[in-house]
PDB file of C-alpha atoms and ligand atoms in Angstrom:
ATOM      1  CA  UNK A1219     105.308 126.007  47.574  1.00  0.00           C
ATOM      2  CA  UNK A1220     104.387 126.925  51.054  1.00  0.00           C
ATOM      3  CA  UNK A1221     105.682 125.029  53.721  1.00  0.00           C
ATOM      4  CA  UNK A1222     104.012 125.322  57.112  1.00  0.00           C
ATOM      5  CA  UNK A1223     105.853 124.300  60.103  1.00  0.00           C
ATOM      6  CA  UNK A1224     102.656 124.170  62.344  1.00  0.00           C
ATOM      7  CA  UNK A1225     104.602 122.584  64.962  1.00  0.00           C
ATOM      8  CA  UNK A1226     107.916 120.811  65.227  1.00  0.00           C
ATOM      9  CA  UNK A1227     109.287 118.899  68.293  1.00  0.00           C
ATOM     10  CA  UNK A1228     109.853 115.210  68.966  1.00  0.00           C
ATOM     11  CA  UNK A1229     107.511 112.536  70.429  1.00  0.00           C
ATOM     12  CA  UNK A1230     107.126 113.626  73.931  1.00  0.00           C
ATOM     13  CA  UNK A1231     106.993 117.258  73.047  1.00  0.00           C
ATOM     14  CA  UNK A1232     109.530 120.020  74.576  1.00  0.00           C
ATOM     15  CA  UNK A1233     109.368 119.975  77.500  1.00  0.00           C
ATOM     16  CA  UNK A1234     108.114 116.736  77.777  1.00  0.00           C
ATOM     17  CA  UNK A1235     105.116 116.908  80.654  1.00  0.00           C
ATOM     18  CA  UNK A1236     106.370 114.427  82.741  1.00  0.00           C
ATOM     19  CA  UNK A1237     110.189 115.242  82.695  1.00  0.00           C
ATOM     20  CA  UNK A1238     112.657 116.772  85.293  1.00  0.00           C
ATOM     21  CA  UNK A1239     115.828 116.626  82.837  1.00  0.00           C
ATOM     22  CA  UNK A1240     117.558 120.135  82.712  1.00  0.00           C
ATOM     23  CA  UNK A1241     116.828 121.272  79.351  1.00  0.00           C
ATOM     24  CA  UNK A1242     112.520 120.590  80.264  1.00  0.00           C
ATOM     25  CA  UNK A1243     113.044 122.590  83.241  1.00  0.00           C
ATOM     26  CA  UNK A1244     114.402 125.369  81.551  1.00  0.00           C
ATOM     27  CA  UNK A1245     112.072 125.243  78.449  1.00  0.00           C
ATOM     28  CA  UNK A1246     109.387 125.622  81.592  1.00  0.00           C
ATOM     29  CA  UNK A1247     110.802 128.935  82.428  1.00  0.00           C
ATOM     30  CA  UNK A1248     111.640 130.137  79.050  1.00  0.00           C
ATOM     31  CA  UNK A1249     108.468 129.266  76.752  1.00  0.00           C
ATOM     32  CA  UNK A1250     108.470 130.902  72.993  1.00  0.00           C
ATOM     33  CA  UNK A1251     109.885 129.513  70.587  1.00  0.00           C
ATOM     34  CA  UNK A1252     111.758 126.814  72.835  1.00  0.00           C
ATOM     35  CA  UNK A1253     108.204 125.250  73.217  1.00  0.00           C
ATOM     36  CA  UNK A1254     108.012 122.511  70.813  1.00  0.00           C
ATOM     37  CA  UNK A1255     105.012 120.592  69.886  1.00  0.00           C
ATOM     38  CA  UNK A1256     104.537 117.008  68.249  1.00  0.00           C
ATOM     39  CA  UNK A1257     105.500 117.689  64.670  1.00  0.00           C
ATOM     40  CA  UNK A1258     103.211 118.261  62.000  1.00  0.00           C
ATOM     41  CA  UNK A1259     103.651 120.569  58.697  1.00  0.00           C
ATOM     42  CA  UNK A1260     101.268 121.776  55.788  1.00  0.00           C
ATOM     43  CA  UNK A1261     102.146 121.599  52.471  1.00  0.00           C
ATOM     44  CA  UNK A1262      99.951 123.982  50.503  1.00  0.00           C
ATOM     45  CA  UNK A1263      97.341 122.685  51.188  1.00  0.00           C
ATOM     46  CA  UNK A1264      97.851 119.298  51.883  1.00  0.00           C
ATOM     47  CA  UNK A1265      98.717 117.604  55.634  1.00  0.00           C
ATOM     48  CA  UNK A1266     101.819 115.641  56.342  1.00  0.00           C
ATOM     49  CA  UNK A1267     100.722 113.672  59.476  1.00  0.00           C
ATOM     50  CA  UNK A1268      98.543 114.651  61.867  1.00  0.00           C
ATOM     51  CA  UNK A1269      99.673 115.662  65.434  1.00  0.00           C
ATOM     52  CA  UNK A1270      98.088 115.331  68.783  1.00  0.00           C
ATOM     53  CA  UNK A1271      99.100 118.691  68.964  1.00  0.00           C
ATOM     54  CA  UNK A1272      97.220 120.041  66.014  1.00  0.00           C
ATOM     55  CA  UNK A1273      94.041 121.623  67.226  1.00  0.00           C
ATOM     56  CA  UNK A1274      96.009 124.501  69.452  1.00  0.00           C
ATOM     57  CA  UNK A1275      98.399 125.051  67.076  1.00  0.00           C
ATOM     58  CA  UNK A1276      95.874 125.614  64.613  1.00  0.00           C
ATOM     59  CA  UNK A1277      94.406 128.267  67.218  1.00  0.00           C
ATOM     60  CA  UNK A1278      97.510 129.714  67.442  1.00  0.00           C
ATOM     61  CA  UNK A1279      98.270 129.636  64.083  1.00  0.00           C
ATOM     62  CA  UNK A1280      95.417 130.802  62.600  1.00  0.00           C
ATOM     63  CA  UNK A1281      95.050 128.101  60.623  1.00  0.00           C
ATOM     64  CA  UNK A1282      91.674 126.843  59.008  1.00  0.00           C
ATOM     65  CA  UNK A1283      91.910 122.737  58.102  1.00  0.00           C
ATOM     66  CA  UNK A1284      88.264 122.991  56.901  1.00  0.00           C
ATOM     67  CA  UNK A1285      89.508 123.470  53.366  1.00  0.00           C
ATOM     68  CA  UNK A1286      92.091 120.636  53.511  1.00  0.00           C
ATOM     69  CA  UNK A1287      90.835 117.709  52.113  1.00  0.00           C
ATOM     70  CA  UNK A1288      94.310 115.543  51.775  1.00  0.00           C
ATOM     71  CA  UNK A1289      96.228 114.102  54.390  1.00  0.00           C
ATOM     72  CA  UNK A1290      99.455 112.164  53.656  1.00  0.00           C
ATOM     73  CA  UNK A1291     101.224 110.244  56.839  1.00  0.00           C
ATOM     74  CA  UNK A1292     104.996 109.338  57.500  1.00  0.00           C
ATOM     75  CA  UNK A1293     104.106 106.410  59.630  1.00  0.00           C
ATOM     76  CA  UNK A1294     102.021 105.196  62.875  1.00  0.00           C
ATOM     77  CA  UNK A1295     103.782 106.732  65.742  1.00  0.00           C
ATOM     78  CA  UNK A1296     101.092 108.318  68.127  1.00  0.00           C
ATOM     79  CA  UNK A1297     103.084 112.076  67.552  1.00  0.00           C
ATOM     80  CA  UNK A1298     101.670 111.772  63.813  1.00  0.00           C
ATOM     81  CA  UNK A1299      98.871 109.677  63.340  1.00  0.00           C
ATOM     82  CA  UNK A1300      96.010 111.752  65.080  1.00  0.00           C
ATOM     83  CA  UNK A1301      92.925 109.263  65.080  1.00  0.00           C
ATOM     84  CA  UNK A1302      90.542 110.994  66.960  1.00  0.00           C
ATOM     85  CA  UNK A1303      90.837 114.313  64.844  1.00  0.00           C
ATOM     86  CA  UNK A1304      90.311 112.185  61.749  1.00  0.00           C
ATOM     87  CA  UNK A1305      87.277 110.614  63.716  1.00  0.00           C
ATOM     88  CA  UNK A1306      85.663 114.081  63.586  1.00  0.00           C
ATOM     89  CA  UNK A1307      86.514 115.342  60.315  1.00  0.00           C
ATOM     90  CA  UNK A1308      84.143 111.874  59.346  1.00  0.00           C
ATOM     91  CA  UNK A1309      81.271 113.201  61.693  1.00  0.00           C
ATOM     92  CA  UNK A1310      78.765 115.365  60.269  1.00  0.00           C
ATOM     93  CA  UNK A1311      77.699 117.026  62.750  1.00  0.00           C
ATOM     94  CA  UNK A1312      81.133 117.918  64.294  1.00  0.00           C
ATOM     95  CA  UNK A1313      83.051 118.657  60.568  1.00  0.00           C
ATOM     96  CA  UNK A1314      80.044 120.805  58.709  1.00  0.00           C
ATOM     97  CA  UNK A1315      81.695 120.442  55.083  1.00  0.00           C
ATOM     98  CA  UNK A1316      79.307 122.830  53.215  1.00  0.00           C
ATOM     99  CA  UNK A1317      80.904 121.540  49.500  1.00  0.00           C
ATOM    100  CA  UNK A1318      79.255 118.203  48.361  1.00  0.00           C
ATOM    101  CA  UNK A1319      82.928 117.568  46.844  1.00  0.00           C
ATOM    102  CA  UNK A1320      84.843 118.029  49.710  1.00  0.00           C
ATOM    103  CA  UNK A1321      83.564 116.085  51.891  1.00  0.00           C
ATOM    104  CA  UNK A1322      85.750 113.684  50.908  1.00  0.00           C
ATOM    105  CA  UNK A1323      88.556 113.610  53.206  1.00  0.00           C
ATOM    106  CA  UNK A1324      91.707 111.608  50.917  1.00  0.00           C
ATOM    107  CA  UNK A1325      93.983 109.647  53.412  1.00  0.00           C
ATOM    108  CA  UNK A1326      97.350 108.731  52.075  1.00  0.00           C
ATOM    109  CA  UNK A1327      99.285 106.159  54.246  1.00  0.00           C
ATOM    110  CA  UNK A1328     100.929 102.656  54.888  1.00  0.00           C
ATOM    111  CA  UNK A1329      99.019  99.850  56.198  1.00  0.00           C
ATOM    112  CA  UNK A1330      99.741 100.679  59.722  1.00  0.00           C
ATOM    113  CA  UNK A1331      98.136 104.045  59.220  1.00  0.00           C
ATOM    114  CA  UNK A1332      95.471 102.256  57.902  1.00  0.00           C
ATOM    115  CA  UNK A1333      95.246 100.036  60.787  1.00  0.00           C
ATOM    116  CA  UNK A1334      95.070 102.524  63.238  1.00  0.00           C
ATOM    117  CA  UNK A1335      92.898 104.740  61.722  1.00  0.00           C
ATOM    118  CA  UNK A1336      90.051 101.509  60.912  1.00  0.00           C
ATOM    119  CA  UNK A1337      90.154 100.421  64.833  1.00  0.00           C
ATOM    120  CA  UNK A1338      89.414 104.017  65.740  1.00  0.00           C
ATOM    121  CA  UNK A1339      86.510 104.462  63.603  1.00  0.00           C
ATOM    122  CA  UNK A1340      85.441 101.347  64.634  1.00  0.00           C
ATOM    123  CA  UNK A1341      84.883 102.507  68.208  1.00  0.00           C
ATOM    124  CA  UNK A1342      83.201 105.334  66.916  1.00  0.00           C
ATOM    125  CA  UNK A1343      79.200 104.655  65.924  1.00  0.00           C
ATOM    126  CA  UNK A1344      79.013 109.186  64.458  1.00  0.00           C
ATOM    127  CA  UNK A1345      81.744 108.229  61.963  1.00  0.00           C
ATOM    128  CA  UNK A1346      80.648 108.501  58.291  1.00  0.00           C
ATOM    129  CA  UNK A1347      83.168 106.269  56.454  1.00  0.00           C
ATOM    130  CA  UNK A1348      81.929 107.640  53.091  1.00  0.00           C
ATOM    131  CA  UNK A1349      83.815 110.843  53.821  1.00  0.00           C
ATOM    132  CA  UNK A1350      87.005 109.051  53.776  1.00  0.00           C
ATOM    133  CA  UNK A1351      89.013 107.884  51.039  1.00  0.00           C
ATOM    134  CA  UNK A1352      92.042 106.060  51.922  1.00  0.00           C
ATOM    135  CA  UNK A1353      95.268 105.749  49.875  1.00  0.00           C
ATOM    136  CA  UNK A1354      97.740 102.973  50.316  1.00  0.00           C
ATOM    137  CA  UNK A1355     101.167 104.383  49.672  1.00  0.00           C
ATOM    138  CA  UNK A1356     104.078 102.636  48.608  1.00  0.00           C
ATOM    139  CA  UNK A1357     108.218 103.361  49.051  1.00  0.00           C
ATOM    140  CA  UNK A1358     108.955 104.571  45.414  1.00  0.00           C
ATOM    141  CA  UNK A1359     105.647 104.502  44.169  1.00  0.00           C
ATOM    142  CA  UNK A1360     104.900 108.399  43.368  1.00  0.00           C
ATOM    143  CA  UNK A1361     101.077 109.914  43.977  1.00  0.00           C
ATOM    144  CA  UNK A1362      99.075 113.228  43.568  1.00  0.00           C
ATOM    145  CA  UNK A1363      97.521 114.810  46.446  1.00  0.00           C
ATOM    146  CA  UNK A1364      95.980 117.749  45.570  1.00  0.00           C
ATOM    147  CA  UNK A1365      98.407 120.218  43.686  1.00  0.00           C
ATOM    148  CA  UNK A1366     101.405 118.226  45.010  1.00  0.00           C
ATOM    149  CA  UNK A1367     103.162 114.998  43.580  1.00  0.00           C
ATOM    150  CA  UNK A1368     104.731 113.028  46.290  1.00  0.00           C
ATOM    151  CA  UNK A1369     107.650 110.520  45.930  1.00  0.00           C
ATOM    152  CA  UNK A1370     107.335 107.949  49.109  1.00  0.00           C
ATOM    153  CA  UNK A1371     111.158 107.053  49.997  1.00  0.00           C
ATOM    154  CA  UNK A1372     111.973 104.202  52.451  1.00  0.00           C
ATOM    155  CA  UNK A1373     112.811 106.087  55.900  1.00  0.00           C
ATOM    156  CA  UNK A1374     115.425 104.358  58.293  1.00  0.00           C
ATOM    157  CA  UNK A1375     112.274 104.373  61.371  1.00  0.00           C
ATOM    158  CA  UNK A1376     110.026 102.552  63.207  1.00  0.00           C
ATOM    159  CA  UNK A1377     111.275  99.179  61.968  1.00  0.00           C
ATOM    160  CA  UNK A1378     108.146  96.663  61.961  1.00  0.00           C
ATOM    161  CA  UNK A1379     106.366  99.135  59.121  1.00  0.00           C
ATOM    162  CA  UNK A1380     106.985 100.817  55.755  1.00  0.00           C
ATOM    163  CA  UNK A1381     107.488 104.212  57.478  1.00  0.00           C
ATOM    164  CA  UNK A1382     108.202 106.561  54.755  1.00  0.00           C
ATOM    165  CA  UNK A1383     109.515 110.266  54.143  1.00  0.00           C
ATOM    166  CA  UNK A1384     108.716 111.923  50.973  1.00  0.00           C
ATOM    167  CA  UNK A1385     110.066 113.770  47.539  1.00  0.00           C
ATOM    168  CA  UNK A1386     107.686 116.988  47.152  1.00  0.00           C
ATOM    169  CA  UNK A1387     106.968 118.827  44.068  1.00  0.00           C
ATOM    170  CA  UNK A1388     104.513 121.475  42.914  1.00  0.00           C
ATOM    171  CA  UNK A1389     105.824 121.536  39.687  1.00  0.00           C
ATOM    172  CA  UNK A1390     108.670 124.360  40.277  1.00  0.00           C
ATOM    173  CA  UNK A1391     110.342 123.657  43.378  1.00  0.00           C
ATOM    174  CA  UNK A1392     111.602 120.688  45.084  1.00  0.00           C
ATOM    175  CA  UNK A1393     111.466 119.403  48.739  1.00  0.00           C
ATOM    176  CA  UNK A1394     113.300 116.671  50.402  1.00  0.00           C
ATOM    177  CA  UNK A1395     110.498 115.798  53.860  1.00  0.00           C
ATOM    178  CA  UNK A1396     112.815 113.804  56.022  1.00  0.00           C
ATOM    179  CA  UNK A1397     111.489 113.139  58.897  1.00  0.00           C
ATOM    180  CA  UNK A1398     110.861 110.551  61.261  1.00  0.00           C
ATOM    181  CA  UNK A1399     114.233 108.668  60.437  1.00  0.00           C
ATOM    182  CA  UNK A1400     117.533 107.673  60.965  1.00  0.00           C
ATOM    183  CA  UNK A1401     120.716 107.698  58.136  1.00  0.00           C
ATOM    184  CA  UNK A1402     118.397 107.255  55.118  1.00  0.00           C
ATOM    185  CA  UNK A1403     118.904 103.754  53.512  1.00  0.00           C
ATOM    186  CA  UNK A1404     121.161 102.955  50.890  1.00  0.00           C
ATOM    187  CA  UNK A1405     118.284 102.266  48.770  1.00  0.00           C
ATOM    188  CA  UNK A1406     116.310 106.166  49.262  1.00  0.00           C
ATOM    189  CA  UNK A1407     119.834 107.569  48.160  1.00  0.00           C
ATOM    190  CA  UNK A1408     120.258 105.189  44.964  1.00  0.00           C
ATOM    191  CA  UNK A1409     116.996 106.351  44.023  1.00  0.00           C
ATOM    192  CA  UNK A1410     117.511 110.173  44.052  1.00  0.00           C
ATOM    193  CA  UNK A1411     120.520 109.863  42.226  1.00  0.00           C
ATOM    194  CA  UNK A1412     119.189 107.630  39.538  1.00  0.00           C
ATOM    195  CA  UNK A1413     116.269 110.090  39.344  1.00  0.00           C
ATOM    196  CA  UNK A1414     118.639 112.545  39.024  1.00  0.00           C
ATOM    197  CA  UNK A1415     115.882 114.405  41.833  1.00  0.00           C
ATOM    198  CA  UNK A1416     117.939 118.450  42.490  1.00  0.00           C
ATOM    199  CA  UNK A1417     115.893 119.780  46.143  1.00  0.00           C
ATOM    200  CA  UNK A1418     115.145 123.453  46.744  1.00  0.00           C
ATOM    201  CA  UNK A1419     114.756 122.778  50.452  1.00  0.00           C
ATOM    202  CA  UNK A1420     115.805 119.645  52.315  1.00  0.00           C
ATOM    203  CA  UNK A1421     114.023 119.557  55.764  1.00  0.00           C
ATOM    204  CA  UNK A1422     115.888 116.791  58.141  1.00  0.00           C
ATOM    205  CA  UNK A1423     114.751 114.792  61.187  1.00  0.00           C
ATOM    206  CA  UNK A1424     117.387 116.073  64.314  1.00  0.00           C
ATOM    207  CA  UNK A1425     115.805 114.526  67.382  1.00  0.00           C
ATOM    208  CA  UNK A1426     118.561 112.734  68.742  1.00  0.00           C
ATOM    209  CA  UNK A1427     120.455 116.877  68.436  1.00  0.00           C
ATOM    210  CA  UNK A1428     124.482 116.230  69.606  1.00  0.00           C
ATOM    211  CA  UNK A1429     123.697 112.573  70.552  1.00  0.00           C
ATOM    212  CA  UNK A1430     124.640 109.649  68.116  1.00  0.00           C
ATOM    213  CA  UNK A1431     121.513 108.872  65.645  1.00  0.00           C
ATOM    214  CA  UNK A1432     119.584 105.604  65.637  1.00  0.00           C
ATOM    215  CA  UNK A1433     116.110 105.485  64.230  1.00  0.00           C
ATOM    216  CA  UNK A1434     115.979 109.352  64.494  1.00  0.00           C
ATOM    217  CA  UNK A1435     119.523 111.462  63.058  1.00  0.00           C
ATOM    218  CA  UNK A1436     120.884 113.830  64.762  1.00  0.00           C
ATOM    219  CA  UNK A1437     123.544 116.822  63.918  1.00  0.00           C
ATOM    220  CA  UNK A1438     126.309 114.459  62.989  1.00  0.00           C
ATOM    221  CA  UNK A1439     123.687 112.258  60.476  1.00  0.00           C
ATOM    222  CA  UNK A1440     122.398 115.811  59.036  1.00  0.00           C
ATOM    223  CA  UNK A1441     126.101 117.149  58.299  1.00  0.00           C
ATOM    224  CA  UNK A1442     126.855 113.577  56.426  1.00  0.00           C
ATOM    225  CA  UNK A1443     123.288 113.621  54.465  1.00  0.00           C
ATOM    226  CA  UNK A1444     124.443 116.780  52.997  1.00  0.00           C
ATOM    227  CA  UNK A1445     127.822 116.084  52.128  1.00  0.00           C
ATOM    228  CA  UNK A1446     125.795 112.700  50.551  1.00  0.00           C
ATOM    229  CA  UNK A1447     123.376 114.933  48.854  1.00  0.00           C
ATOM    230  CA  UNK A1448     126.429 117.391  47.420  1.00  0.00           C
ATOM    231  CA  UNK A1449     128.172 114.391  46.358  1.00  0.00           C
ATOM    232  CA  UNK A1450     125.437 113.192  44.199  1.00  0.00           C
ATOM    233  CA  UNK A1451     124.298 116.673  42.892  1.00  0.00           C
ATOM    234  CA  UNK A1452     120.838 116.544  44.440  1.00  0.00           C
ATOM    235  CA  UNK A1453     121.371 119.803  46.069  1.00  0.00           C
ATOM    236  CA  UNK A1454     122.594 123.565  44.499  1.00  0.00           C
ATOM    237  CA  UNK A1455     124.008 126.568  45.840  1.00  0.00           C
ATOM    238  CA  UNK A1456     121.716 127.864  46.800  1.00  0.00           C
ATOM    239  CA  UNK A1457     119.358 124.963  48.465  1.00  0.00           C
ATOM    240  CA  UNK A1458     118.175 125.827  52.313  1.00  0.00           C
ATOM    241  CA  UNK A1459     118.210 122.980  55.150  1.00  0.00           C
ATOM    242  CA  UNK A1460     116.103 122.990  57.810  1.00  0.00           C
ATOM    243  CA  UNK A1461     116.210 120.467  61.021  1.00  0.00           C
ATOM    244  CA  UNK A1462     112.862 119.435  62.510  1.00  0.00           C
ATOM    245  CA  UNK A1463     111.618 117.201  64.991  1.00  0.00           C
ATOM    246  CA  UNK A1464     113.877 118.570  67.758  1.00  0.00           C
ATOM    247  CA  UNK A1465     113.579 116.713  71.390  1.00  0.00           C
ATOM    248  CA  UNK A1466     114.922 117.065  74.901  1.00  0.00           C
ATOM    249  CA  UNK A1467     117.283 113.865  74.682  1.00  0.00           C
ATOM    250  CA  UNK A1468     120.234 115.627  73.928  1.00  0.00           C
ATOM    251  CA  UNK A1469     119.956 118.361  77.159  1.00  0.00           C
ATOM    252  CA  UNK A1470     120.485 121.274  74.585  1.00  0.00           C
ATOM    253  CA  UNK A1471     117.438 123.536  75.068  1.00  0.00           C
ATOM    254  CA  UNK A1472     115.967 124.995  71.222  1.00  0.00           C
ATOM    255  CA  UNK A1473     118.082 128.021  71.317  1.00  0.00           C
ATOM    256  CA  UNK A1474     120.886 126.884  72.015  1.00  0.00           C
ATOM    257  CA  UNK A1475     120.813 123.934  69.486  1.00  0.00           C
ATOM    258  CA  UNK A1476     119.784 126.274  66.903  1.00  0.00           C
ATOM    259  CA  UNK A1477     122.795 128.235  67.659  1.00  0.00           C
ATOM    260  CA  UNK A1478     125.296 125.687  66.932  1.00  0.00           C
ATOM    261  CA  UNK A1479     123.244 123.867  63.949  1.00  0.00           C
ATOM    262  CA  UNK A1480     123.555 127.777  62.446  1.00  0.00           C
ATOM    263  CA  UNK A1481     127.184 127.370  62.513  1.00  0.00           C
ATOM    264  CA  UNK A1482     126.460 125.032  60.133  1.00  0.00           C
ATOM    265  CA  UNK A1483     124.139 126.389  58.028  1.00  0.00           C
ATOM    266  CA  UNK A1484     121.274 124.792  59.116  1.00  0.00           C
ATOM    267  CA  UNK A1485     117.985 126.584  60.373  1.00  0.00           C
ATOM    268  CA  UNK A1486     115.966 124.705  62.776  1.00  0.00           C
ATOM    269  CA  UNK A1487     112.496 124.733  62.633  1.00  0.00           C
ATOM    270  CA  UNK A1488     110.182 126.122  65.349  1.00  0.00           C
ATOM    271  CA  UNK A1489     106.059 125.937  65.532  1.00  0.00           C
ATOM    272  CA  UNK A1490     104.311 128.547  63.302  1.00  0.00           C
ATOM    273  CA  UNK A1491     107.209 128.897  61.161  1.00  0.00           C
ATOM    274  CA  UNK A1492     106.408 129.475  57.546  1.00  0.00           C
ATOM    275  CA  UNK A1493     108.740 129.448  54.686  1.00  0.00           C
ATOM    276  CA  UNK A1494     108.357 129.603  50.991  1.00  0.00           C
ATOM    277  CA  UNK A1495     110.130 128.182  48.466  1.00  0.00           C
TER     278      UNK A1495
HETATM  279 ZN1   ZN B1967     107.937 111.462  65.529  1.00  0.00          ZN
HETATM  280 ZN1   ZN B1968     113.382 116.566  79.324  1.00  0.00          ZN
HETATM  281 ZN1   ZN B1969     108.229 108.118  64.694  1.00  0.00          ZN
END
């Protein structure tokens, strides 16, 4: 499984445009890999949300979408539901799909996602709806998209939806996709246990960084979701943790935060990384 960390920072970006906290200033200054987009990651070859973000990181990235065909979102939050990319991927003349069969673009997603992706195309008279297929998704309910079977788990997030995180397999490794959320309901952990689900990776949400989680975790939630995960065997040895979704709130710029996250054995993500499990 390849896992794609196109790009990897919280709602409002790093630094967020319109702030004067310390840690944006500095970010300003710095640039690399302190820069942190609105988080979005490929899977193989399969999307897990779509960022606002996503067309220059996909120039920087050298990344070619025109061959992904599956698109599977967390929730509705504007960092990950991208409606006016999906818009053109439905117009002909702006997506040229030159495969009859892949025209088909297969949107996986709650009813929210739904929602805001149906009043976008709406406003949009060049959309061609028959390139879309859309997927409602369901906490617990697993589906196929493409070469990967996803597990939707009920995420602690964005309260008035179903906003989900997701069990990933490829049929020889195992990934835990945790973010947006909080602590992860009592309810996601009963299920991996009963499943008896072991993950090869485990990539957590860490916006909130040294700060206290809520609907987001932060170093404190990611320390205790391990310890949960040893606890109930759903880890080994020799499984890696990464942190995503890092933000500004905490005034720790990226390198800094990924310093003291390493003391703990945690890697935190940055945009373009790539890892393989
Ligand atoms: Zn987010
Ligand atoms: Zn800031
Ligand atoms: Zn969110």
């Amino acid at each position: 499984m390849e896992i794609r960390y196109l790009v990897t920072g919280g709602a409002e970006g790093f630094p967020s445009i319109f702030c004067q906290c310390d840690a944006c200033r500095k970010v300003r200054t710095l640039l690399g890999k302190n820069v942190k987009m609105r988080s979005c990651t490929l899977v193989d070859q399969v999307m897990i949300d779509l960022s606002p973000d996503i067309f220059s990181q996909c120039i920087n990235n050298h990344v070619d979408l025109s061959e992904v065909n599956h698109v599977v979102f967390t929730h509705s939050h504007s960092d990950h539901l991208n409606t006016t990319e999906i818009c053109f991927r439905l117009r002909e003349l702006a997506s040229v799909i030159r495969k009859k069969d892949k025209k088909v673009m297969e949107i996986y997603g709650n009813d929210a996602v739904q929602n805001g992706i149906m009043e976008m195309v709406a406003k949009d008279p060049h959309v061609d709806l028959t390139r879309m297929k859309f997927h409602r998704i369901r906490k617990f309910e697993p589906f196929q998209a493409g070469n990967l079977k996803f597990i939707p788990l009920k995420a602690y997030h964005k309260l008035d939806e179903e906003a989900l995180i997701f069990v990933i397999e490829d049929g020889r490794s195992t990934m835990l996709y945790a973010n947006d959320t909080g602590a992860l309901p009592d309810e996601t952990l009963d299920f991996i246990e009963q499943q008896n689900i072991k993950f090869d990776i485990v990539s957590m949400d860490t916006c909130r960084g040294t700060l206290d989680g809520d609907t987001h975790m932060g170093i404190r939630e990611n320390v205790e979701l391990r310890e949960r995960l040893r606890r109930m065997h759903a880890v080994t040895p020799d499984t890696e943790y990464y942190l995503n979704h890092y933000s500004h709130m905490c005034g720790m710029i990226p390198q800094e935060y990924e310093r003291l996250v390493g003391q703990e054995g945690f890697l935190l993500t940055y945009d373009g990384l790539s890892v393989t499990v």
